mmCIF file of C-alpha atoms in Angstrom:
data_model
loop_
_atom_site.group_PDB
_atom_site.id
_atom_site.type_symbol
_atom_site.label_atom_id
_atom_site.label_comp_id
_atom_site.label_asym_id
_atom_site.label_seq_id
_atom_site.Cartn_x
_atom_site.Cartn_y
_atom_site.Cartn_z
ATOM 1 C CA UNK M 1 -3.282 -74.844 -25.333
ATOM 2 C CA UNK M 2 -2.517 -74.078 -21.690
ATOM 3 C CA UNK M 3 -1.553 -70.551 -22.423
ATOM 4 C CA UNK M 4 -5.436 -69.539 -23.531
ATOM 5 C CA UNK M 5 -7.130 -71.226 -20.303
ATOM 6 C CA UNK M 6 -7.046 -68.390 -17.969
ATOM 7 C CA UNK M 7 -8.024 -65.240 -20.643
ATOM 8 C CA UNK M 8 -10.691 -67.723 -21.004
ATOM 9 C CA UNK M 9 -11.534 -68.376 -17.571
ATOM 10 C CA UNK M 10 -11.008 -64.417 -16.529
ATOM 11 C CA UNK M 11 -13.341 -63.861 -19.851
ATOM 12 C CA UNK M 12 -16.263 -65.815 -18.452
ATOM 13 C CA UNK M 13 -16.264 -65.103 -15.073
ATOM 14 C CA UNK M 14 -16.016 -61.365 -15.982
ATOM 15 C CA UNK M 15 -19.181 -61.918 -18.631
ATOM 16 C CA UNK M 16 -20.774 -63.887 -16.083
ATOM 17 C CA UNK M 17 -20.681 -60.637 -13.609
ATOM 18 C CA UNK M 18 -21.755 -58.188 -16.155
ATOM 19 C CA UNK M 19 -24.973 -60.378 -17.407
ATOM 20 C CA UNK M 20 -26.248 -61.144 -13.864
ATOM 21 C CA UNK M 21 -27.481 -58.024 -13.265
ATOM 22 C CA UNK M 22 -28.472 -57.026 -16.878
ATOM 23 C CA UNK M 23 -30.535 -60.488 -16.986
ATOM 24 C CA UNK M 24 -32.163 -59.841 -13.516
ATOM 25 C CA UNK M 25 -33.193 -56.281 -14.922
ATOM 26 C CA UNK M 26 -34.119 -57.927 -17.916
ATOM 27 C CA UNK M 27 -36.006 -60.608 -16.153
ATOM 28 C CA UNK M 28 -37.755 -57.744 -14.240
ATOM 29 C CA UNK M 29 -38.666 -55.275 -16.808
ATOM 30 C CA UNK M 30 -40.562 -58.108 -18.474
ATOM 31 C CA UNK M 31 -42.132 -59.665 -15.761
ATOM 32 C CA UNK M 32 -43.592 -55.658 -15.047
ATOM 33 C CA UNK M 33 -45.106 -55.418 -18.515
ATOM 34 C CA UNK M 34 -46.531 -58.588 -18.764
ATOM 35 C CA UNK M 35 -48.326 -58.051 -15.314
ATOM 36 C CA UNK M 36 -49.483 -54.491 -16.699
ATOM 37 C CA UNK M 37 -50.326 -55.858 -20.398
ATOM 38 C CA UNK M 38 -54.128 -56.389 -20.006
ATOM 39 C CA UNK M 39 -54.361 -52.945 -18.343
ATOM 40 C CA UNK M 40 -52.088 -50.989 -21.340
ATOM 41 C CA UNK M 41 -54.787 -53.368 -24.090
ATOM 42 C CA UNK M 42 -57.315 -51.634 -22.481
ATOM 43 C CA UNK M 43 -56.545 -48.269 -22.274
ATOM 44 C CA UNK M 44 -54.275 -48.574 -25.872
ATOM 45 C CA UNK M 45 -58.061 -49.621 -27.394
ATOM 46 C CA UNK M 46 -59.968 -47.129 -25.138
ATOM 47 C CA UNK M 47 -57.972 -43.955 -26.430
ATOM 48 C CA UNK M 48 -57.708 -45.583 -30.067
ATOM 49 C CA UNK M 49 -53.699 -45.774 -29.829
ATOM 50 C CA UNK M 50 -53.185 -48.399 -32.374
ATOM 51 C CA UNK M 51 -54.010 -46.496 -35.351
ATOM 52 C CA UNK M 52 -51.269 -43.864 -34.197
ATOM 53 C CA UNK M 53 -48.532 -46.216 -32.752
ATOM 54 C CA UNK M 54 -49.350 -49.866 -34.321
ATOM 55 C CA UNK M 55 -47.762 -52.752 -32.473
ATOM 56 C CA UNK M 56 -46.481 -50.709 -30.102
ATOM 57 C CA UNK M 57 -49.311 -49.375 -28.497
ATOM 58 C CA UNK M 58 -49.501 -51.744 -25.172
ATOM 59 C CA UNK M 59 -45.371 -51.599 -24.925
ATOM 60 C CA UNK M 60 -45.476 -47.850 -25.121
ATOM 61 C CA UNK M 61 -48.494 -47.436 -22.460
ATOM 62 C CA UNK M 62 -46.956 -50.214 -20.412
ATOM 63 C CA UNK M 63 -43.458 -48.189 -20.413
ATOM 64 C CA UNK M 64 -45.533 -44.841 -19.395
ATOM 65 C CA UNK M 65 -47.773 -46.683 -16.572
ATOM 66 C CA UNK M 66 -44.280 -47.862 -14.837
ATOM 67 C CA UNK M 67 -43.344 -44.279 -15.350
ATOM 68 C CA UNK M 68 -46.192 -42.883 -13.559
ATOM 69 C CA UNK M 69 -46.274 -45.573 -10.784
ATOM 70 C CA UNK M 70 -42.339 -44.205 -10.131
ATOM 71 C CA UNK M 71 -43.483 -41.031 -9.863
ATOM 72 C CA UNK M 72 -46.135 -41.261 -7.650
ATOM 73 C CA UNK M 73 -43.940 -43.482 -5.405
ATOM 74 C CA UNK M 74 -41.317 -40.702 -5.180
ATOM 75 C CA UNK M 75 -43.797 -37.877 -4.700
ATOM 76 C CA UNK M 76 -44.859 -39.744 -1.645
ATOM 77 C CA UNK M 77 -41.375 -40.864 -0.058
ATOM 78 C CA UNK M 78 -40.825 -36.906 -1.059
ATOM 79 C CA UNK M 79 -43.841 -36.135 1.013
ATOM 80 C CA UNK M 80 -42.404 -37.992 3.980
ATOM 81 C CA UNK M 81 -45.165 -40.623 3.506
ATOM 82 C CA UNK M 82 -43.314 -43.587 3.479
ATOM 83 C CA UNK M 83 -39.782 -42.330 5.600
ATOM 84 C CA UNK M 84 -39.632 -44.894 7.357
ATOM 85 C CA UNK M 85 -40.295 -47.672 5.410
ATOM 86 C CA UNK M 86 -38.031 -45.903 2.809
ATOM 87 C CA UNK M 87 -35.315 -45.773 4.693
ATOM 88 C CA UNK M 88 -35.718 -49.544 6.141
ATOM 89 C CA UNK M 89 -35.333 -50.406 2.854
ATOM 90 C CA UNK M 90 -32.532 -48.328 1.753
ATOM 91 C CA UNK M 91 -30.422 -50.108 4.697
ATOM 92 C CA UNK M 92 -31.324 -53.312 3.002
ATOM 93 C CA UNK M 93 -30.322 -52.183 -0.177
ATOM 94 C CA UNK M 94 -26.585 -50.785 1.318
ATOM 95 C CA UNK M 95 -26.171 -54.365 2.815
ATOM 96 C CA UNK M 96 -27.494 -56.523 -0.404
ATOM 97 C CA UNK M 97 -26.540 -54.219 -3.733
ATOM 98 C CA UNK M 98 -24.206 -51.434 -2.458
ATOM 99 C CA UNK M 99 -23.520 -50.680 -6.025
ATOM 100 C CA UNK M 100 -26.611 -49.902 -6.814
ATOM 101 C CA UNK M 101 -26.705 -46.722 -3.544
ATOM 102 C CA UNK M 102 -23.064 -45.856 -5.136
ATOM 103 C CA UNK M 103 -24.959 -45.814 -8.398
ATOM 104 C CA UNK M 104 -28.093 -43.869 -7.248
ATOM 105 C CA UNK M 105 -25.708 -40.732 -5.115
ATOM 106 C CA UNK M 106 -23.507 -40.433 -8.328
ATOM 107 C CA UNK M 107 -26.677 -39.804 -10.694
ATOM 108 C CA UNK M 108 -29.128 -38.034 -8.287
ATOM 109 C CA UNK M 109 -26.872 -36.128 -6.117
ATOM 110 C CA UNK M 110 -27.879 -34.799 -2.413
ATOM 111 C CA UNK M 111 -30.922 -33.713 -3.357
ATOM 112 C CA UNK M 112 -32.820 -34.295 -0.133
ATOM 113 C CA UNK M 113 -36.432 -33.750 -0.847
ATOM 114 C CA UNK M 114 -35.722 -37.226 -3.014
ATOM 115 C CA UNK M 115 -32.435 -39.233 -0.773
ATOM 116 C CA UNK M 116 -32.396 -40.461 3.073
ATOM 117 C CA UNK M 117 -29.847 -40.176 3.999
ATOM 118 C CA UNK M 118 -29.705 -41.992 7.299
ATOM 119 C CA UNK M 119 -26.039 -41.878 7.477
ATOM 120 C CA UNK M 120 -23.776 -38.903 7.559
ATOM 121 C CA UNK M 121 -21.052 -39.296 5.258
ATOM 122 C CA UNK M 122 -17.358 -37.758 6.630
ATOM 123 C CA UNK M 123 -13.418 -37.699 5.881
ATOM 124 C CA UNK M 124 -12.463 -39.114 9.150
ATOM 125 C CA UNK M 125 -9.330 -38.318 10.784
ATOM 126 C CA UNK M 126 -7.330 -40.874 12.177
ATOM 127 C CA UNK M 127 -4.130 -40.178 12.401
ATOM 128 C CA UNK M 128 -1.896 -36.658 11.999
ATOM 129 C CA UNK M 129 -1.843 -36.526 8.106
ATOM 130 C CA UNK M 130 -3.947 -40.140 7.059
ATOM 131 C CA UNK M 131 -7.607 -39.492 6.526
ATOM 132 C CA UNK M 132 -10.266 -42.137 5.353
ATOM 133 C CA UNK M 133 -14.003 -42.331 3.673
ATOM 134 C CA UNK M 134 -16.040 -42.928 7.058
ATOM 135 C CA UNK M 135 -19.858 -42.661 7.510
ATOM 136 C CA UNK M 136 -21.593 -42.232 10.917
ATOM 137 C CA UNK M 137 -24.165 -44.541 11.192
ATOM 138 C CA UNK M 138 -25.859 -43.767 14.918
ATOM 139 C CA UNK M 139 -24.555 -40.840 17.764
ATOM 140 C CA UNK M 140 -25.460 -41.805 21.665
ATOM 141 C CA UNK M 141 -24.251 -39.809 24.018
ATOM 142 C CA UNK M 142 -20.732 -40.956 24.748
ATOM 143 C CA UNK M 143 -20.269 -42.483 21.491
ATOM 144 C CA UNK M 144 -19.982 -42.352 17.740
ATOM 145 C CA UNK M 145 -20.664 -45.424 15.449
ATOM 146 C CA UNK M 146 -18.222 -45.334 12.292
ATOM 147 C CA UNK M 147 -18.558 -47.634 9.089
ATOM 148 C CA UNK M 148 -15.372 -47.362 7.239
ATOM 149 C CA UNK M 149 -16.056 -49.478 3.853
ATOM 150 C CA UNK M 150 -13.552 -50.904 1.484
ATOM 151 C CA UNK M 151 -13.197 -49.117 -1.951
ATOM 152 C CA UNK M 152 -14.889 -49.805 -4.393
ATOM 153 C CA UNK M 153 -18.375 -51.201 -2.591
ATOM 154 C CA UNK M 154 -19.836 -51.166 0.313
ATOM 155 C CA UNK M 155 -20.200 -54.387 1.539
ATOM 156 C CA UNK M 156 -17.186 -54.875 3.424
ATOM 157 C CA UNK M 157 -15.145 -52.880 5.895
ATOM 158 C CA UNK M 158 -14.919 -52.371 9.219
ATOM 159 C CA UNK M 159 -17.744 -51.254 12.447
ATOM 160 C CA UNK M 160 -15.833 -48.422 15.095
ATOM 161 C CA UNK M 161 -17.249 -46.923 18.435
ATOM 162 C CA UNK M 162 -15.461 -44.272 19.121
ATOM 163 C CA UNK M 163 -15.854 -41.747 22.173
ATOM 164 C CA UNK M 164 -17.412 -38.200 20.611
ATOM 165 C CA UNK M 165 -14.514 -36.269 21.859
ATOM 166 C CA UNK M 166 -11.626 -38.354 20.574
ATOM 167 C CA UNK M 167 -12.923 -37.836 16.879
ATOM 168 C CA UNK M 168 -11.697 -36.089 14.211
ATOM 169 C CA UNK M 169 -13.998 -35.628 10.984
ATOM 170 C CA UNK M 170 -14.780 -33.145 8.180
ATOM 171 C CA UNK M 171 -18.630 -33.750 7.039
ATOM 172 C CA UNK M 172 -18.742 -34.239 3.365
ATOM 173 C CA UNK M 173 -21.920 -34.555 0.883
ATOM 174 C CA UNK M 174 -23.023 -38.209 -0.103
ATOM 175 C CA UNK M 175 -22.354 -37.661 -3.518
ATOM 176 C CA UNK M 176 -18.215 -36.768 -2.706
ATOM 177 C CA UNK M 177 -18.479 -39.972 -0.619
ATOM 178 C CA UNK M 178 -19.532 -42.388 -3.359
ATOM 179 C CA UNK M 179 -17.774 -40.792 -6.117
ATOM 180 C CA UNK M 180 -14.788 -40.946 -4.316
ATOM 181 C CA UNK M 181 -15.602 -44.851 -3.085
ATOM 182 C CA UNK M 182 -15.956 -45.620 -6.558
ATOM 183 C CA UNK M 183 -13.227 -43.763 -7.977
ATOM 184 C CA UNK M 184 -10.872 -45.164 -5.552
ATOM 185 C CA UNK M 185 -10.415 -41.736 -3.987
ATOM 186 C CA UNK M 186 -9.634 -40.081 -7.282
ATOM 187 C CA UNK M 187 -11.008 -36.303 -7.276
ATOM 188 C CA UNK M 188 -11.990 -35.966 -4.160
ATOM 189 C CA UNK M 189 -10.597 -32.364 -3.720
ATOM 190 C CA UNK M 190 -8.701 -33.779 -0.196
ATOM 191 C CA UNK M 191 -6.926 -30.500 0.323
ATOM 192 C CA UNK M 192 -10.424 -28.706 -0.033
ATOM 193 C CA UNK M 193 -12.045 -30.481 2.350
ATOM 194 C CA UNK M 194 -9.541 -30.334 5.300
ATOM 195 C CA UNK M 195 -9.125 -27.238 4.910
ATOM 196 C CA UNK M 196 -12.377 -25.879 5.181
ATOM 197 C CA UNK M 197 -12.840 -26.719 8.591
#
């Protein structure tokens, strides 16, 4: 019987991790419709949509309202209307659910009428021959602030300060940084990079 426990315990845990965040968006998505609900009645009876769509009517215009509001929201941060507080909350979001930035750079890209990026990603040299994922987070004038983040996420690694003329780097597109975080490195066309410099 001992032999089964830890499959069983590994099992759990690891169903435990995947459901969190699938209840939470769960959780989410429903409280958003039910808050939009009498809105989506209205406008479902207003334009006549249950004789087209039956039952589905309010789900379908609730669905399209949360589309719109999206929208709107990201013609505005596109706009530069919200910049700031866009990118105050994007440094929340690194430090609280880093998985869901790696997730956001692999499917949107560096497009940046639509990402902030407030940090420049880099292969950072350190030594002759061993390079490293880096990001620079602020410049002064003496100095450079490095994050160097463990692979796979990015909520733990290591702060550096290093002096700007004893540094070493090869700037790199967000996207290459996260896939490669996430892939452990894998594909990162190393040889490429370096190179090009």
């Amino acid at each position: 019987m001992a032999k089964f426990k830890p499959p069983s315990s590994s099992l759990i845990v690891g169903g435990l991790f995947f459901l969190t965040p699938v209840l939470f968006i769960i959780l989410l998505g429903s409280k958003a419709i039910a808050l939009l609900t009498p809105i989506a009645v209205k406008i479902s009876e207003a334009f006549g949509l249950h004789s087209v769509f039956g039952g589905a009517a309010v789900l379908i215009v609730c669905v399209l309202i949360i589309v719109v509001i999206c929208l709107i929201s990201g013609y505005f941060i596109q706009r530069g209307v919200f910049s700031k507080w866009s990118n105050n909350i994007e440094e929340k979001l690194f430090v609280h659910f880093p998985s869901i930035q790696i997730l956001k750079y692999r499917m949107i890209g560096d497009q940046e009428t639509v990402i902030n990026e407030f940090w420049e990603a880099i292969i950072l040299e350190e030594e002759k021959d061993r390079y490293n994922i880096a990001f620079i987070t602020e410049r002064t004038n003496e100095f450079i602030t490095l994050f160097i983040p463990d692979a796979p996420r990015l909520d733990a690694g290591e702060v550096r300060y290093v002096p700007k003329e004893s540094i070493t780097y090869y700037p790199i597109s967000m996207k290459q940084a996260m896939s490669g975080l996430y892939s452990f490195g894998k594909g990162m066309g190393i040889e490429n990079i370096v190179h090009k410099k």
